[in-house]
Amino acid sequence: MVELESGRQLRVEKIREGTVIDHITSGTALAVLRILNISGREGFIVSILMNVPSKKLGKKDIVKIEGREISPKEVAEIALVAPKATINIIRDFKVIKKEQVKLPSIVKDIIRCPNQRCITNSQEPVKQLFYVENEDPVVLRCHYCSVLIEKDEIIKQFYRE
């Protein structure tokens, strides 16, 4: 149950099997769904709560996905847009694993450098590589051209086809 400002409670059903992503930065739940390639056509039952009051964050988003566990690569991608998120793996209505997302110090082959002149955007066989300059808000620096990329640009990249 989630307590609303009015004192009312919002009931969200527990899931039998799957993943609950909690403490998502307010307003980024849809980016998390995009990272997970969930459009609604896959058949999973998905619950999305956005801008829910939170003592820890002020406001937060929550995503519940019944019948799907997320991969370590997806956890790393979620850390780029929601660095305080927690991942809960649910089996038989119980949390069997809970982990805080962790932004690695080096981000490889997840996002592209926005600098069109960067060698990674040429025809050269060079992998995308960024260093984490700041964790919250997330700021990355390209290894090759030193361009800084911030959270809004990172989120945009997950919406590109």
Short mmCIF file of C-alpha atoms in Angstrom, two decimals:
data_model
loop_
_atom_site.label_atom_id
_atom_site.label_comp_id
_atom_site.label_asym_id
_atom_site.label_seq_id
_atom_site.Cartn_x
_atom_site.Cartn_y
_atom_site.Cartn_z
CA MET A 1 0.00 0.00 0.00
CA VAL A 2 1.14 3.53 -0.75
CA GLU A 3 0.09 6.43 1.48
CA LEU A 4 -1.17 9.42 -0.50
CA GLU A 5 -0.97 13.06 0.65
CA SER A 6 -4.70 13.11 1.35
CA GLY A 7 -4.27 10.29 3.87
CA ARG A 8 -5.87 7.84 1.48
CA GLN A 9 -4.07 4.66 0.58
CA LEU A 10 -3.46 3.34 -2.89
CA ARG A 11 -3.63 -0.44 -3.16
CA VAL A 12 -1.37 -2.14 -5.63
CA GLU A 13 -1.66 -5.89 -5.85
CA LYS A 14 1.32 -8.08 -4.94
CA ILE A 15 2.85 -10.07 -7.76
CA ARG A 16 3.45 -13.83 -7.66
CA GLU A 17 6.61 -13.94 -9.81
CA GLY A 18 8.63 -11.18 -11.42
CA THR A 19 10.43 -7.93 -10.68
CA VAL A 20 9.59 -4.81 -8.70
CA ILE A 21 11.76 -1.77 -9.39
CA ASP A 22 11.35 0.71 -6.55
CA HIS A 23 12.86 4.12 -5.74
CA ILE A 24 12.98 5.10 -9.42
CA THR A 25 13.74 8.78 -9.88
CA SER A 26 10.38 10.55 -10.13
CA GLY A 27 9.19 10.88 -13.72
CA THR A 28 11.50 8.24 -15.23
CA ALA A 29 9.38 5.06 -14.97
CA LEU A 30 8.61 5.22 -18.70
CA ALA A 31 12.33 5.39 -19.50
CA VAL A 32 12.81 2.28 -17.35
CA LEU A 33 10.11 0.49 -19.37
CA ARG A 34 11.86 1.57 -22.56
CA ILE A 35 15.18 0.18 -21.27
CA LEU A 36 13.40 -3.11 -20.59
CA ASN A 37 11.79 -3.04 -24.07
CA ILE A 38 8.34 -3.23 -22.55
CA SER A 39 5.71 -1.65 -24.76
CA GLY A 40 2.63 -3.37 -23.35
CA ARG A 41 2.30 -5.83 -26.23
CA GLU A 42 4.46 -8.54 -24.61
CA GLY A 43 1.68 -9.90 -22.40
CA PHE A 44 3.28 -9.13 -19.03
CA ILE A 45 1.12 -7.58 -16.34
CA VAL A 46 2.85 -4.26 -15.64
CA SER A 47 1.98 -1.79 -12.88
CA ILE A 48 3.41 1.72 -13.03
CA LEU A 49 3.17 4.21 -10.20
CA MET A 50 4.52 7.66 -10.87
CA ASN A 51 5.19 10.60 -8.56
CA VAL A 52 4.32 8.60 -5.45
CA PRO A 53 5.21 10.31 -2.15
CA SER A 54 8.48 8.97 -0.69
CA LYS A 55 10.19 9.80 2.59
CA LYS A 56 13.59 9.01 1.06
CA LEU A 57 13.24 10.77 -2.32
CA GLY A 58 10.33 13.19 -1.89
CA LYS A 59 8.64 11.57 -4.90
CA LYS A 60 9.40 8.31 -6.67
CA ASP A 61 8.19 5.96 -9.38
CA ILE A 62 7.64 2.20 -9.03
CA VAL A 63 7.42 -0.44 -11.78
CA LYS A 64 6.12 -3.97 -11.19
CA ILE A 65 6.49 -6.59 -13.92
CA GLU A 66 4.78 -9.91 -13.40
CA GLY A 67 6.44 -12.92 -15.02
CA ARG A 68 9.79 -11.33 -15.92
CA GLU A 69 13.13 -11.02 -14.18
CA ILE A 70 15.60 -8.45 -15.43
CA SER A 71 19.19 -9.11 -16.50
CA PRO A 72 22.38 -7.63 -14.98
CA LYS A 73 22.83 -5.55 -18.17
CA GLU A 74 19.34 -4.10 -17.74
CA VAL A 75 20.13 -3.30 -14.08
CA ALA A 76 23.23 -1.35 -15.22
CA GLU A 77 21.14 0.54 -17.79
CA ILE A 78 18.49 1.38 -15.18
CA ALA A 79 21.26 2.78 -12.94
CA LEU A 80 21.96 5.38 -15.66
CA VAL A 81 18.47 6.88 -15.36
CA ALA A 82 17.55 5.93 -11.77
CA PRO A 83 20.72 5.72 -9.66
CA LYS A 84 18.82 5.16 -6.38
CA ALA A 85 16.53 2.38 -7.66
CA THR A 86 16.20 -0.95 -5.93
CA ILE A 87 15.48 -4.20 -7.74
CA ASN A 88 13.33 -6.80 -6.01
CA ILE A 89 13.02 -10.29 -7.49
CA ILE A 90 9.75 -11.90 -6.44
CA ARG A 91 8.95 -15.62 -6.33
CA ASP A 92 5.79 -17.07 -4.80
CA PHE A 93 4.81 -13.57 -3.56
CA LYS A 94 8.08 -13.22 -1.57
CA VAL A 95 11.13 -11.04 -2.18
CA ILE A 96 13.93 -13.55 -2.72
CA LYS A 97 16.53 -11.03 -3.80
CA LYS A 98 16.82 -7.29 -3.25
CA GLU A 99 19.63 -5.18 -4.66
CA GLN A 100 20.45 -1.53 -4.99
CA VAL A 101 21.39 -0.60 -8.55
CA LYS A 102 25.05 0.29 -8.84
CA LEU A 103 26.38 2.56 -11.52
CA PRO A 104 29.69 1.11 -12.71
CA SER A 105 32.66 3.51 -12.86
CA ILE A 106 32.97 2.75 -16.60
CA VAL A 107 29.97 2.45 -18.94
CA LYS A 108 30.65 0.36 -22.06
CA ASP A 109 28.47 -0.09 -25.14
CA ILE A 110 25.20 1.09 -23.61
CA ILE A 111 24.88 4.63 -24.96
CA ARG A 112 26.43 6.59 -27.81
CA CYS A 113 28.54 9.72 -27.67
CA PRO A 114 26.44 12.72 -28.78
CA ASN A 115 29.51 14.35 -30.39
CA GLN A 116 29.16 13.63 -34.12
CA ARG A 117 32.94 14.17 -34.55
CA CYS A 118 33.84 11.55 -31.93
CA ILE A 119 35.74 8.57 -33.34
CA THR A 120 33.03 6.27 -31.97
CA ASN A 121 30.58 7.80 -34.47
CA SER A 122 32.86 7.15 -37.45
CA GLN A 123 33.23 3.93 -39.37
CA GLU A 124 36.10 2.87 -37.10
CA PRO A 125 35.53 -0.30 -35.03
CA VAL A 126 35.73 1.54 -31.69
CA LYS A 127 33.50 0.65 -28.73
CA GLN A 128 31.57 3.31 -26.81
CA LEU A 129 33.27 4.00 -23.47
CA PHE A 130 32.32 6.54 -20.79
CA TYR A 131 33.63 7.37 -17.33
CA VAL A 132 31.19 8.27 -14.58
CA GLU A 133 31.95 11.85 -13.54
CA ASN A 134 28.96 12.14 -11.19
CA GLU A 135 26.47 9.53 -9.96
CA ASP A 136 23.45 11.62 -8.99
CA PRO A 137 22.60 13.35 -11.19
CA VAL A 138 24.40 11.09 -13.63
CA VAL A 139 27.11 12.74 -15.73
CA LEU A 140 29.34 10.69 -18.04
CA ARG A 141 32.51 11.69 -19.92
CA CYS A 142 33.45 10.11 -23.25
CA HIS A 143 36.80 8.33 -23.12
CA TYR A 144 37.74 9.49 -26.63
CA CYS A 145 36.55 13.09 -26.99
CA SER A 146 35.85 14.09 -23.34
CA VAL A 147 32.32 15.31 -24.13
CA LEU A 148 30.07 15.26 -21.08
CA ILE A 149 26.66 13.62 -21.32
CA GLU A 150 23.96 14.27 -18.73
CA LYS A 151 20.88 12.36 -17.63
CA ASP A 152 18.42 13.99 -20.07
CA GLU A 153 20.60 13.03 -23.07
CA ILE A 154 21.03 9.52 -21.67
CA ILE A 155 17.25 9.11 -21.33
CA LYS A 156 16.71 10.41 -24.90
CA GLN A 157 19.00 7.69 -26.23
CA PHE A 158 16.77 4.95 -24.88
CA TYR A 159 13.91 6.40 -26.95
CA ARG A 160 15.80 6.26 -30.25
CA GLU A 161 14.86 3.47 -32.61
#
